[in-house]
Structures are given as C-alpha cells and as structure tokens.
CSV table of C-alpha atoms and ligand atoms in Angstrom, one decimal:
chain,number,residue,atom,x,y,z
T,201,MET,CA,22.8,3.7,11.6
T,202,ALA,CA,24.4,5.5,8.7
T,203,SER,CA,25.2,3.8,6.0
T,204,LYS,CA,28.8,2.2,5.1
T,205,LYS,CA,28.4,1.2,1.6
T,206,ILE,CA,31.4,-0.2,-0.4
T,207,GLN,CA,31.7,2.3,-2.9
T,208,SER,CA,34.4,1.4,-6.5
T,209,ALA,CA,35.8,4.1,-8.9
T,210,PHE,CA,37.8,2.8,-11.5
T,211,PHE,CA,41.5,4.7,-11.7
T,212,CYS,CA,44.3,4.8,-14.9
T,213,GLN,CA,47.0,3.4,-13.4
T,214,ASN,CA,48.8,6.0,-15.6
T,215,CYS,CA,47.8,10.3,-14.3
T,216,GLY,CA,45.4,9.2,-11.8
T,217,THR,CA,41.9,10.3,-13.9
T,218,GLN,CA,39.1,8.7,-11.5
T,219,SER,CA,36.2,7.1,-13.8
T,220,PRO,CA,32.8,5.8,-12.7
T,221,LYS,CA,33.0,2.7,-15.7
T,222,TRP,CA,35.9,1.0,-17.3
T,223,LEU,CA,37.1,2.6,-19.4
T,224,GLY,CA,39.8,1.3,-22.3
T,225,LYS,CA,41.2,4.6,-23.5
T,226,CYS,CA,41.9,7.3,-20.1
T,227,PRO,CA,40.4,11.1,-21.5
T,228,GLN,CA,43.2,12.6,-19.1
T,229,CYS,CA,46.4,10.5,-21.2
T,230,ASN,CA,44.9,8.9,-23.9
T,231,GLU,CA,46.5,5.8,-22.2
T,232,TRP,CA,44.9,2.7,-23.6
T,233,ASN,CA,44.7,0.2,-21.0
T,234,THR,CA,44.4,2.2,-17.9
T,235,PHE,CA,41.8,1.5,-16.1
T,236,VAL,CA,41.8,-1.0,-12.7
T,237,GLU,CA,38.3,-1.0,-10.2
T,238,GLU,CA,39.4,0.3,-6.9
T,239,ILE,CA,37.2,0.5,-4.0
T,240,ILE,CA,37.3,3.3,-2.0
T,241,HIS,CA,34.6,4.4,0.6
T,242,LYS,CA,34.7,8.5,1.3
T,243,GLU,CA,34.2,9.4,5.4
T,244,ASP,CA,32.5,13.0,5.7
T,245,ALA,CA,35.2,15.7,5.9
T,246,LYS,CA,34.5,16.4,9.6
T,247,SER,CA,35.3,12.2,10.4
T,248,ARG,CA,38.5,12.4,9.3
T,249,LYS,CA,41.9,12.3,11.3
T,250,GLY,CA,44.1,12.3,9.3
T,251,PHE,CA,46.8,15.3,10.2
T,252,SER,CA,44.6,19.0,10.3
T,253,LYS,CA,45.6,21.2,12.5
T,254,SER,CA,42.1,23.0,10.9
T,255,LYS,CA,43.2,26.9,9.7
T,256,VAL,CA,41.3,29.0,7.4
T,257,SER,CA,43.8,30.6,5.0
T,258,THR,CA,42.8,34.2,4.5
T,259,PRO,CA,44.6,35.8,1.4
T,260,THR,CA,47.7,38.2,2.7
T,261,LEU,CA,48.6,40.8,0.4
T,262,ILE,CA,52.4,39.9,-1.5
T,263,ASN,CA,54.0,43.2,0.1
T,264,ASN,CA,53.0,42.1,3.6
T,265,ILE,CA,54.0,38.2,3.7
T,266,ASP,CA,56.8,37.7,6.1
T,267,TYR,CA,60.0,36.4,3.6
T,268,THR,CA,63.0,35.3,5.7
T,269,GLN,CA,65.6,33.9,3.5
T,270,GLU,CA,64.4,29.8,3.6
T,271,LYS,CA,67.1,29.1,6.0
T,272,ARG,CA,68.6,25.5,4.3
T,273,ILE,CA,69.2,22.0,7.1
T,274,ILE,CA,72.8,21.0,5.2
T,275,THR,CA,72.6,18.1,5.2
T,276,SER,CA,76.3,16.3,5.8
T,277,ASP,CA,76.2,14.6,3.0
T,278,SER,CA,77.6,16.8,0.1
T,279,GLU,CA,76.4,15.2,-2.4
T,280,LEU,CA,72.7,15.3,-1.7
T,281,ASN,CA,73.3,18.8,0.3
T,282,ARG,CA,74.2,20.0,-4.1
T,283,VAL,CA,71.3,17.8,-5.4
T,284,LEU,CA,68.8,19.8,-3.9
T,285,GLY,CA,70.2,22.5,-4.3
T,286,GLY,CA,71.9,24.1,-1.1
T,287,GLY,CA,70.1,21.6,1.3
T,288,ILE,CA,66.8,20.9,2.5
T,289,VAL,CA,63.8,22.8,2.2
T,290,PRO,CA,61.7,23.4,5.4
T,291,GLY,CA,58.2,22.2,4.6
T,292,SER,CA,59.4,20.9,1.5
T,293,LEU,CA,58.5,17.3,-0.3
T,294,ILE,CA,61.5,15.1,-1.8
T,295,LEU,CA,60.3,12.0,-3.6
T,296,LEU,CA,63.3,9.0,-4.0
T,297,GLY,CA,62.6,6.9,-6.9
T,298,GLY,CA,65.0,4.4,-8.2
T,299,ASP,CA,65.3,0.2,-9.7
T,300,PRO,CA,64.1,-2.3,-6.2
T,301,GLY,CA,67.9,-2.2,-5.0
T,302,ILE,CA,69.7,0.3,-6.3
T,303,GLY,CA,70.4,1.5,-2.3
T,304,LYS,CA,67.6,3.7,-2.0
T,305,SER,CA,66.4,2.8,2.1
T,306,THR,CA,70.6,2.8,2.8
T,307,LEU,CA,71.0,7.0,0.6
T,308,LEU,CA,68.3,7.5,3.2
T,309,LEU,CA,69.6,5.8,6.7
T,310,GLN,CA,72.7,6.6,6.5
T,311,PHE,CA,71.4,10.4,5.6
T,312,ALA,CA,69.0,9.5,8.2
T,313,LEU,CA,71.8,8.4,10.6
T,314,SER,CA,74.2,11.0,9.7
T,315,SER,CA,72.5,14.3,12.1
T,316,LYS,CA,74.2,16.0,14.0
T,317,ASN,CA,71.1,18.0,14.9
T,318,LYS,CA,68.2,17.0,14.1
T,319,LYS,CA,65.8,15.0,15.7
T,320,ILE,CA,64.8,12.1,12.5
T,321,LEU,CA,61.9,9.9,12.6
T,322,TYR,CA,63.0,6.9,9.6
T,323,VAL,CA,59.7,5.4,9.1
T,324,SER,CA,59.7,2.0,7.7
T,325,GLY,CA,57.0,0.0,5.7
T,326,GLU,CA,59.3,-2.1,4.5
T,327,GLU,CA,61.9,-3.3,7.0
T,328,SER,CA,61.5,-4.6,10.3
T,329,GLU,CA,62.7,-3.0,13.0
T,330,LYS,CA,66.0,-5.8,13.9
T,331,GLN,CA,66.7,-5.1,9.7
T,332,ILE,CA,67.0,-1.5,10.1
T,333,LYS,CA,69.7,-2.3,12.7
T,334,MET,CA,71.3,-4.3,11.4
T,335,ARG,CA,71.4,-2.3,8.4
T,336,ALA,CA,73.0,0.8,10.3
T,337,GLU,CA,75.4,-2.0,11.8
T,338,ARG,CA,76.7,-2.9,8.1
T,339,ILE,CA,76.7,1.0,7.2
T,340,ASN,CA,78.9,1.6,11.2
T,341,LYS,CA,77.0,4.4,11.5
T,342,THR,CA,74.9,5.2,15.1
T,343,SER,CA,72.0,8.0,16.2
T,344,GLU,CA,71.3,9.8,19.6
T,345,HIS,CA,68.4,12.0,16.6
T,346,CYS,CA,67.4,8.9,14.7
T,347,TYR,CA,64.3,7.2,15.3
T,348,ILE,CA,62.8,4.1,13.9
T,349,LEU,CA,59.1,3.3,13.1
T,350,THR,CA,58.1,0.6,11.0
T,351,GLU,CA,54.3,1.2,10.6
T,352,THR,CA,52.2,2.1,7.4
T,353,SER,CA,49.0,3.8,9.0
T,354,THR,CA,48.7,7.2,8.1
T,355,THR,CA,46.8,8.1,11.2
T,356,ASN,CA,49.1,5.8,13.7
T,357,ILE,CA,52.5,7.6,12.0
T,358,PHE,CA,50.9,11.4,12.8
T,359,GLN,CA,50.7,10.7,16.3
T,360,GLN,CA,53.6,8.8,16.6
T,361,ILE,CA,54.5,12.0,15.3
T,362,SER,CA,53.1,15.0,17.5
T,363,GLN,CA,54.8,13.2,20.4
T,364,ILE,CA,58.7,12.7,18.6
T,365,ASN,CA,58.1,15.9,17.0
T,366,PRO,CA,60.9,14.9,15.0
T,367,ASP,CA,62.6,18.0,12.3
T,368,ILE,CA,62.7,15.8,9.2
T,369,LEU,CA,60.3,12.6,8.4
T,370,VAL,CA,61.8,9.1,6.3
T,371,VAL,CA,59.4,7.3,4.7
T,372,ASP,CA,59.9,3.9,2.7
T,373,SER,CA,58.2,4.0,1.2
T,374,ILE,CA,54.7,5.8,-0.1
T,375,GLN,CA,53.8,2.7,-2.2
T,376,THR,CA,53.1,0.7,1.6
T,377,LEU,CA,51.4,3.1,2.9
T,378,HIS,CA,47.6,3.4,3.4
T,379,THR,CA,45.4,5.5,4.8
T,380,ALA,CA,41.6,5.0,6.6
T,381,HIS,CA,40.2,6.8,4.2
T,382,ILE,CA,39.8,4.9,1.6
T,383,GLU,CA,40.0,1.0,1.3
T,384,SER,CA,41.4,0.2,-1.6
T,385,SER,CA,44.9,-2.0,-0.8
T,386,PRO,CA,48.2,0.2,-0.5
T,387,GLY,CA,49.9,0.8,-3.3
T,388,SER,CA,46.9,1.7,-5.5
T,389,VAL,CA,46.7,4.5,-7.2
T,390,SER,CA,44.0,6.1,-4.9
T,391,GLN,CA,46.2,5.1,-2.3
T,392,ILE,CA,49.2,7.0,-3.3
T,393,ARG,CA,47.5,10.1,-4.2
T,394,GLU,CA,45.9,10.3,-0.7
T,395,CYS,CA,48.8,9.7,1.2
T,396,THR,CA,50.8,11.7,-0.9
T,397,ALA,CA,48.3,14.4,0.0
T,398,GLU,CA,47.9,13.9,3.6
T,399,LEU,CA,52.1,14.0,4.1
T,400,ILE,CA,51.5,17.6,2.2
T,401,LYS,CA,49.4,18.5,3.9
T,402,PHE,CA,51.6,17.4,7.4
T,403,ALA,CA,55.3,19.3,5.9
T,404,LYS,CA,53.1,22.8,4.5
T,405,GLU,CA,51.2,23.4,8.3
T,406,THR,CA,54.5,22.6,10.4
T,407,GLY,CA,58.1,22.6,8.1
T,408,VAL,CA,58.4,19.5,8.9
T,409,ALA,CA,60.5,18.4,5.9
T,410,VAL,CA,60.2,15.0,4.6
T,411,LEU,CA,61.5,13.0,2.3
T,412,LEU,CA,59.6,9.4,0.9
T,413,ILE,CA,60.6,6.9,-1.2
T,414,GLY,CA,59.1,5.7,-4.4
T,415,HIS,CA,59.2,2.6,-5.8
T,416,ILE,CA,59.6,2.7,-10.3
T,417,ASN,CA,58.2,0.4,-12.6
T,418,LYS,CA,58.7,-1.1,-15.3
T,419,ASP,CA,59.0,2.0,-17.8
T,420,GLY,CA,61.0,3.5,-15.4
T,421,ALA,CA,59.1,5.8,-14.5
T,422,ILE,CA,57.6,6.1,-10.3
T,423,ALA,CA,54.9,3.4,-10.3
T,424,GLY,CA,51.3,5.5,-9.4
T,425,PRO,CA,50.0,8.2,-11.0
T,426,LYS,CA,51.7,10.5,-12.5
T,427,ILE,CA,49.5,13.6,-10.7
T,428,LEU,CA,52.5,12.7,-7.5
T,429,GLU,CA,55.1,13.6,-9.3
T,430,HIS,CA,53.6,16.9,-9.3
T,431,MET,CA,52.5,16.8,-6.2
T,432,VAL,CA,55.6,17.2,-4.5
T,433,ASP,CA,58.4,19.7,-4.4
T,434,THR,CA,61.7,17.3,-5.8
T,435,VAL,CA,61.9,14.5,-8.3
T,436,LEU,CA,65.1,12.3,-7.2
T,437,GLN,CA,66.5,9.4,-9.0
T,438,PHE,CA,68.6,7.4,-8.1
T,439,GLU,CA,70.3,4.9,-10.9
T,440,GLY,CA,73.4,3.4,-12.2
T,441,ASP,CA,74.1,-0.4,-12.8
T,442,ARG,CA,74.1,-2.8,-10.2
T,443,ASN,CA,76.5,-4.6,-12.0
T,444,HIS,CA,78.6,-1.2,-11.6
T,445,MET,CA,79.7,0.3,-8.1
T,446,TYR,CA,79.4,3.8,-8.4
T,447,ARG,CA,75.7,5.4,-8.2
T,448,ILE,CA,74.1,8.8,-9.8
T,449,LEU,CA,71.7,10.6,-7.6
T,450,ARG,CA,69.3,12.6,-10.2
T,451,THR,CA,67.4,16.0,-9.7
T,452,ILE,CA,64.3,15.9,-12.3
T,453,LYS,CA,62.2,18.3,-10.4
T,454,ASN,CA,63.0,21.2,-8.0
T,455,ARG,CA,60.9,23.7,-6.7
T,456,PHE,CA,63.9,25.5,-5.2
T,457,GLY,CA,66.9,25.3,-6.9
T,458,SER,CA,68.6,24.2,-10.2
T,459,ALA,CA,66.8,20.7,-12.3
T,460,SER,CA,69.5,19.6,-13.6
T,461,GLU,CA,72.3,18.8,-10.9
T,462,LEU,CA,73.9,15.0,-10.3
T,463,GLY,CA,75.2,13.6,-7.7
T,464,VAL,CA,78.3,10.9,-7.8
T,465,TYR,CA,78.2,7.4,-4.6
T,466,GLU,CA,80.4,4.8,-4.6
T,467,MET,CA,78.7,1.2,-3.3
T,468,ASN,CA,80.6,-0.8,-1.0
T,469,GLN,CA,81.0,-3.1,1.3
T,470,THR,CA,80.1,-0.2,4.5
T,471,GLY,CA,77.3,1.4,2.5
T,472,LEU,CA,77.5,4.5,-0.2
T,473,ARG,CA,80.4,6.7,0.2
T,474,GLU,CA,80.3,10.2,-2.1
T,475,VAL,CA,83.3,10.4,-4.4
T,476,SER,CA,83.2,14.2,-4.8
T,477,ASN,CA,86.6,13.9,-8.0
T,478,PRO,CA,84.1,11.6,-10.1
T,479,SER,CA,86.1,12.5,-13.5
T,480,GLU,CA,89.0,10.0,-12.2
T,481,ILE,CA,87.4,7.1,-11.3
T,482,LEU,CA,85.7,7.8,-14.4
T,483,ILE,CA,88.9,6.8,-16.5
T,484,SER,CA,90.6,3.6,-17.0
T,485,GLU,CA,94.0,3.7,-15.4
T,486,ARG,CA,96.0,2.4,-17.9
T,487,GLU,CA,100.6,1.3,-18.6
T,488,GLU,CA,99.7,0.7,-22.1
T,489,LYS,CA,97.9,2.9,-25.4
T,490,THR,CA,95.0,0.9,-26.9
T,491,SER,CA,92.9,1.7,-29.6
T,492,GLY,CA,89.7,2.3,-29.4
T,493,VAL,CA,89.8,4.8,-26.3
T,494,SER,CA,89.0,8.8,-25.9
T,495,ILE,CA,88.4,10.9,-23.3
T,496,ALA,CA,85.1,13.2,-23.9
T,497,ALA,CA,84.8,16.8,-21.8
T,498,THR,CA,81.1,16.6,-20.7
T,499,ILE,CA,79.6,18.7,-18.3
T,500,GLU,CA,76.0,16.6,-16.2
T,501,GLY,CA,74.0,19.2,-14.1
T,502,ALA,CA,76.7,21.8,-12.7
T,503,ARG,CA,79.5,20.1,-13.1
T,504,PRO,CA,82.7,19.5,-15.8
T,505,LEU,CA,83.1,15.6,-15.8
T,506,LEU,CA,85.4,13.3,-18.1
T,507,ILE,CA,85.0,10.4,-18.8
T,508,GLU,CA,86.0,7.3,-21.3
T,509,ILE,CA,85.1,5.9,-24.1
T,510,GLN,CA,85.7,2.7,-25.6
T,511,SER,CA,84.7,1.3,-29.8
T,512,LEU,CA,84.7,-1.4,-31.0
T,513,VAL,CA,85.5,-1.2,-34.7
T,514,SER,CA,85.8,-4.9,-36.2
T,515,SER,CA,84.7,-7.0,-39.8
T,516,ALA,CA,80.7,-7.9,-40.2
T,517,VAL,CA,80.4,-11.8,-38.6
T,518,TYR,CA,76.9,-11.6,-40.2
T,519,GLY,CA,75.4,-9.4,-43.0
T,520,THR,CA,73.9,-6.7,-41.4
T,521,PRO,CA,76.3,-5.0,-39.3
T,522,GLN,CA,75.8,-4.0,-35.2
T,523,ARG,CA,75.9,-0.8,-33.7
T,524,SER,CA,75.1,-0.7,-30.6
T,525,GLY,CA,76.0,1.8,-27.6
T,526,THR,CA,75.9,1.4,-23.9
T,527,GLY,CA,75.5,4.2,-22.4
T,528,PHE,CA,74.7,6.2,-25.6
T,529,ASP,CA,71.8,6.6,-27.7
T,530,THR,CA,72.9,3.9,-30.8
T,531,LYS,CA,70.3,6.9,-32.5
T,532,ARG,CA,72.9,8.9,-32.4
T,533,LEU,CA,75.5,6.3,-33.2
T,534,ASN,CA,73.9,5.5,-36.3
T,535,MET,CA,73.8,8.7,-37.6
T,536,LEU,CA,77.5,9.4,-36.7
T,537,LEU,CA,78.8,6.7,-38.4
T,538,ALA,CA,76.7,8.1,-41.5
T,539,VAL,CA,78.3,11.3,-41.4
T,540,LEU,CA,81.4,9.1,-41.6
T,541,GLU,CA,80.6,7.4,-44.1
T,542,LYS,CA,78.8,10.0,-46.2
T,543,ARG,CA,81.2,13.2,-45.8
T,544,CYS,CA,84.5,11.5,-45.1
T,545,GLY,CA,84.4,8.6,-47.3
T,546,PHE,CA,84.9,6.4,-44.5
T,547,ARG,CA,84.4,2.6,-44.8
T,548,LEU,CA,82.3,1.4,-42.2
T,549,ALA,CA,79.5,0.1,-43.2
T,550,ALA,CA,80.3,-3.4,-43.2
T,551,LYS,CA,81.5,-2.9,-39.5
T,552,ASP,CA,80.0,-3.8,-36.2
T,553,VAL,CA,80.0,-0.9,-34.1
T,554,PHE,CA,80.3,-1.5,-30.7
T,555,LEU,CA,80.8,1.7,-28.1
T,556,ASN,CA,80.8,2.2,-24.2
T,557,ILE,CA,80.8,5.1,-21.9
T,558,THR,CA,82.6,3.2,-19.0
T,559,GLY,CA,81.1,3.4,-15.4
T,560,GLY,CA,78.5,2.6,-16.3
T,561,ILE,CA,76.7,6.3,-16.8
T,562,LYS,CA,74.6,8.0,-19.4
T,563,ILE,CA,75.2,10.2,-21.2
T,564,ASP,CA,73.3,12.8,-22.8
T,565,ASP,CA,75.5,15.3,-23.7
T,566,THR,CA,76.1,16.3,-27.3
T,567,ALA,CA,79.3,17.0,-26.8
T,568,ILE,CA,80.8,13.7,-26.6
T,569,ASP,CA,79.8,13.7,-29.9
T,570,LEU,CA,83.7,14.5,-31.5
T,571,ALA,CA,85.9,11.9,-28.7
T,572,VAL,CA,83.3,8.9,-29.9
T,573,VAL,CA,83.9,10.0,-33.5
T,574,CYS,CA,87.8,9.9,-32.8
T,575,SER,CA,87.9,6.3,-30.8
T,576,ILE,CA,86.3,4.2,-33.6
T,577,LEU,CA,88.0,5.6,-36.0
T,578,SER,CA,91.1,4.7,-33.6
T,579,SER,CA,89.4,1.4,-32.8
T,580,ASP,CA,88.8,1.2,-36.8
T,581,GLN,CA,92.5,1.9,-37.6
T,582,ASP,CA,94.5,0.1,-35.2
T,583,ILE,CA,96.3,3.4,-34.5
T,584,ALA,CA,95.8,4.1,-30.4
T,585,LEU,CA,95.0,8.0,-29.3
T,586,ASP,CA,97.0,9.9,-26.8
T,587,THR,CA,96.0,9.3,-23.3
T,588,GLN,CA,96.4,13.2,-23.4
T,589,VAL,CA,94.1,14.5,-25.7
T,590,CYS,CA,91.0,14.5,-24.6
T,591,PHE,CA,87.8,16.0,-26.8
T,592,ALA,CA,84.3,18.2,-26.8
T,593,GLY,CA,82.3,19.2,-29.8
T,594,GLU,CA,79.5,18.0,-31.4
T,595,ILE,CA,79.2,17.2,-34.5
T,596,GLY,CA,76.9,18.0,-37.2
T,597,LEU,CA,75.3,16.9,-40.5
T,598,SER,CA,77.8,18.0,-42.7
T,599,GLY,CA,80.4,16.4,-40.8
T,600,GLU,CA,81.4,19.9,-39.3
T,601,ILE,CA,82.7,20.8,-35.5
T,602,ARG,CA,79.7,22.3,-34.2
T,603,ALA,CA,80.0,24.4,-30.4
T,604,VAL,CA,79.9,23.3,-27.6
T,605,ASN,CA,78.2,25.2,-24.5
T,606,ARG,CA,80.4,26.0,-21.5
T,607,ILE,CA,83.3,25.1,-22.8
T,608,GLU,CA,85.4,27.5,-20.4
T,609,GLU,CA,83.7,24.2,-17.3
T,610,ARG,CA,85.4,21.8,-20.0
T,611,ILE,CA,88.9,23.1,-20.2
T,612,SER,CA,90.0,24.0,-16.9
T,613,GLU,CA,88.2,20.2,-16.1
T,614,ALA,CA,90.6,18.9,-18.1
T,615,GLU,CA,93.5,21.2,-17.3
T,616,LYS,CA,92.6,20.1,-13.4
T,617,LEU,CA,93.4,16.1,-13.8
T,618,GLY,CA,96.6,17.2,-16.0
T,619,TYR,CA,94.8,16.1,-20.1
T,620,LYS,CA,98.4,17.7,-22.4
T,621,GLN,CA,95.8,19.4,-25.5
T,622,ILE,CA,92.5,18.9,-25.9
T,623,ILE,CA,90.8,19.2,-29.1
T,624,ILE,CA,87.5,22.2,-30.0
T,625,SER,CA,85.4,23.8,-32.2
T,626,LYS,CA,86.8,26.4,-34.5
T,627,TYR,CA,83.5,27.7,-34.1
T,628,ASN,CA,83.8,28.0,-30.1
T,629,LYS,CA,84.5,31.8,-29.0
T,630,PHE,CA,86.5,31.1,-25.1
T,631,ASN,CA,88.9,33.9,-23.5
T,632,PRO,CA,92.5,32.0,-23.7
T,633,LYS,CA,93.4,33.7,-21.6
T,634,GLY,CA,95.0,31.8,-18.0
T,635,PHE,CA,94.6,28.8,-19.7
T,636,ASN,CA,97.5,26.3,-19.7
T,637,ILE,CA,96.8,23.8,-22.1
T,638,ASP,CA,97.2,23.9,-25.0
T,639,ILE,CA,94.1,24.3,-27.2
T,640,ILE,CA,93.3,23.0,-30.7
T,641,GLN,CA,90.7,24.1,-32.7
T,642,CYS,CA,89.4,21.8,-35.8
T,643,LYS,CA,86.7,22.9,-38.6
T,644,LYS,CA,86.2,19.7,-39.4
T,645,ILE,CA,86.1,15.9,-38.9
T,646,GLU,CA,88.8,15.5,-41.4
T,647,ASP,CA,90.5,18.7,-40.0
T,648,VAL,CA,91.0,16.2,-36.9
T,649,TYR,CA,92.4,13.1,-38.9
T,650,ARG,CA,94.7,14.4,-40.2
T,651,LEU,CA,96.2,16.1,-36.8
T,652,LEU,CA,96.3,12.4,-35.3
T,653,PHE,CA,96.4,9.8,-37.2
K,109,TYD,P1,68.4,-1.5,-0.4
K,109,TYD,O1,69.2,0.4,-0.3
K,109,TYD,O2,68.1,-2.0,0.5
K,109,TYD,O3,68.3,-0.9,-2.3
K,109,TYD,P2,66.7,-0.2,-2.2
K,109,TYD,O4,65.8,0.2,-1.1
K,109,TYD,O5,66.8,0.4,-3.7
K,109,TYD,O6,66.0,-1.4,-3.1
K,109,TYD,O7,69.9,-1.6,-1.6
K,109,TYD,C1,70.4,-2.5,-1.0
K,109,TYD,C2,71.1,-3.4,-1.9
K,109,TYD,O8,72.6,-2.8,-1.6
K,109,TYD,C3,71.9,-4.5,-2.4
K,109,TYD,O9,72.2,-5.2,-2.6
K,109,TYD,C4,73.2,-4.6,-1.0
K,109,TYD,C5,73.5,-2.7,-1.2
K,109,TYD,N1,74.6,-2.3,0.0
K,109,TYD,C6,75.3,-2.4,-0.1
K,109,TYD,O10,76.3,-3.8,-1.2
K,109,TYD,N2,76.5,-1.8,1.0
K,109,TYD,C7,76.1,-2.2,1.8
K,109,TYD,O11,76.0,-1.7,3.0
K,109,TYD,C8,74.4,-1.9,2.4
K,109,TYD,C9,73.8,-1.2,3.3
K,109,TYD,C10,74.2,-2.3,1.4
K,110,MG,MG1,64.1,-0.2,0.0
C-alpha cells in the first residue's frame, strides 16, 4: 500500500511561508516568532476531490475575448451595493472581516434573506440551523430562495452545491472550513489558504459569487495568512464601536470598483438598518449652545459627511498634561496643539485636552483640522460657537489654513443640511456660483479666531 506518511511543516502565521524546519525570523515577511508546526498530508493531485471541472486553459487573443459588460447582481441593500462598487460581480470572492460580535453574520444573513430572485446558499460552520433560524426570526425576514447548510468540510459543501446550484454562496466563516487534503486543524494558515484556493477555483469556473466571513486577530488584521487578502477580489471591513449603534462597512480592496467607499448601518433590535443620510445622525441635536463643539465637513470614501467634534480643555492636575483623542490621531492632535502654542500664542501647554468625534467613527481626513482647532479654542475660551457654522480646512505647521480636496462637495453637503456659513481656506479654488451658503475664506488661524471670538 502507498505509504500514508504524516508530514509536518512549519508555516509563518503572518504570510503563510512554508519551511521544513522552524525559523526564528520569517525570510519572506521578516516577522519574528511566527512559525508554527502544522501537519500536512497532501494526496497526489489525481485523487483530489475538491471542486474541479478539470478544464485545460489555453491562451486567447485579447481581441477575441468575449466581453459583455459584467452584469452585476444588485442587492436590495443599497449600502452594500455602494461599497462593492455597484453590486456583486458574478464569480467574485468577497471577504468580510471585523471584530467578534460586530454584526458580520447578521449583515450577511440579512443580505441572504432579502434576495428576491437569486438562489443563495448560506453555509455556516459557527452556528446551528436553529440558531440561524432564531436570528432570522429576530431580524424578521424570510426568503423563498435562501438555503441554510451547517457544514465545515469543503468536499461536502461542494457536493451540496452541485445539488442546489446557488447563484451566491455565503460562508461563515473561512476559519471554520477544512479541506480533506490537508491534515492540519481548521483555522490554521495552510487550511485557510487551501480552502480559499478551492473556493476561488469554484467561483471562477462557475461564476457563482462567494462571500466569505473572516475573523480578525488582535491587531485588527484578518486572521490567517496575509495572502488571503491578495487572493480574494474584494476585502470589506465591518467596524464600529460596540458601545455605539453605528457600524461602518469599508472597502479595503476592490478589483471592481473604488477602494474608498463607505456604508453606514445602525444596529437595532431587528438587525441592521441602512443609514442613507449619515450626517444627520453624526450631529447631535441640542437646544442650548455648548462650548467646545464644532462641525467639520469631511469626506469619507466617495461621500461627504458632516460630523461633530467635541473637545474639553481644562487645567492639568498632574505635571504632564494629558492629550487624548477618540476617533482622531493623538499625534496629529499634539501637532495641532503645538501649532496653536508656537505660531498663534495660545497657552495650552499646561492644559489637558480631550477630543471626541461623535458616533464612534474614526476619521483620517486632514480637512477636519480646522474644526478640531476651533473646537479646542472654543473650549479653552469657554465661548460656544455658532451652531450654523461648519469648517473644512487643513492646518499647516506655520498655522496657515491649507486647501482641501473636493471642496465643492463639502460646501454643497453643508448647504443641504441647512448650515448658514462654512469657513474654508483662502487658497481653495472653487466655482462660487450657485451656492446658497455664506463661504468665508481665511488664511491663518488668527483670522478665524478674530472672526469667531
Ligand atoms: P453577529 O452578527 O453575531 O456578529 P459576528 O458574526 O460579527 O460575530 O452579531 C451579534 C451582535 O449583534 C450581538 O452582540 C447582538 C447584536 N444584534 C442586535 O443588536 N440586533 C439584532 O437583531 C441581531 C441579530 C444582533
Ligand atoms: Mg458570526
């Protein structure tokens, strides 16, 4: 009999590099201490039972390739459509990552249940049929086209697929799958890589779109080898603060559309609700004016957003003043404070500064600098800003207000939401006609200060 020798190899948990012996440092990605022993046992190619139509590819002239505009599957979830660049491309592999409990399973089950005419197979290795049904009851949806399968072996999954012939396959999660060709445990680097490879082969050959849920590790990266993200067509990230009800779906990679799209959801008792106008929820309603609050006109992905920034400046109790920012980079906060101190002469060195972006979202757009600075000054002076004013401008190291991109979109969003005035950089060029909002252009922080206080 052919010897069924158990072989083991070492795999880098970061990039998936294989080595016959243990290594302290991965020669591929230069990470230390990432090699873990895994048992592998590859059968010869002939006896592989994974998905295979065994079609031999031959080269084709590019002019002869039959190109009909890829017909995307438009889902009934408009936020998901936007994030995917206008719907799901048949035959594509979409990976959805996110913290535990953030709502990945809920999002995809909701998507599976809202399908009108596409047959969907929802494979779960994490929950039982009853649990899934309970969740479906909770989100109060049901569908004629959605099949549930609780299975983790890829061979069995492909067998069931050939019976049902779904248009879309959902897998929750890639870390629970295992293939019979490798003997290491589910969730290990080699299993994840092999199962993904089988699913890619399946998707490309049949044109079935595959949506995969992926766990993330403590650093926030998708667990498993980094190459997982290279292999799939689209990587989405579901994020948000678990204590807030808002969730953000972000594109990290997309072969079929822009990689900077953003979708906003609200998690409530009956599942996830799409939020089509996020600006309204990101600005809290208030009756009286409070100091330390300002509104920034930012752009996340393709959509303009107005967000509220709150800050609190108070005398430091301890020797070293504290500076902390939620949703805002602390290094950038320190830089802005240094500019205020050195270039504009505000005495903030002995003050604690706390900054908060409402809604629990994280903003990278530097155009919110001006709003951050104004909110800090407002708290420091204890003078409330006019609630009808918003800001869009980046602050340079010499205290100048710099131009920001796509200013017209920011201005029109502010106008749409009923703001009376927007303060932007002197250097921003735009087409002034047609705006029914007071646009004030300033050169330096001092100009804005004189204007406001
Ligand atoms: P889940 O989709 O299981 O998260 P993941 O798959 O990312 O681990 O989401 C679970 C959380 O969502 C849980 O904390 C409860 C909450 N939730 C609601 O608030 N409302 C709902 O209708 C559902 C189904 C879940
Ligand atoms: Mg889940």
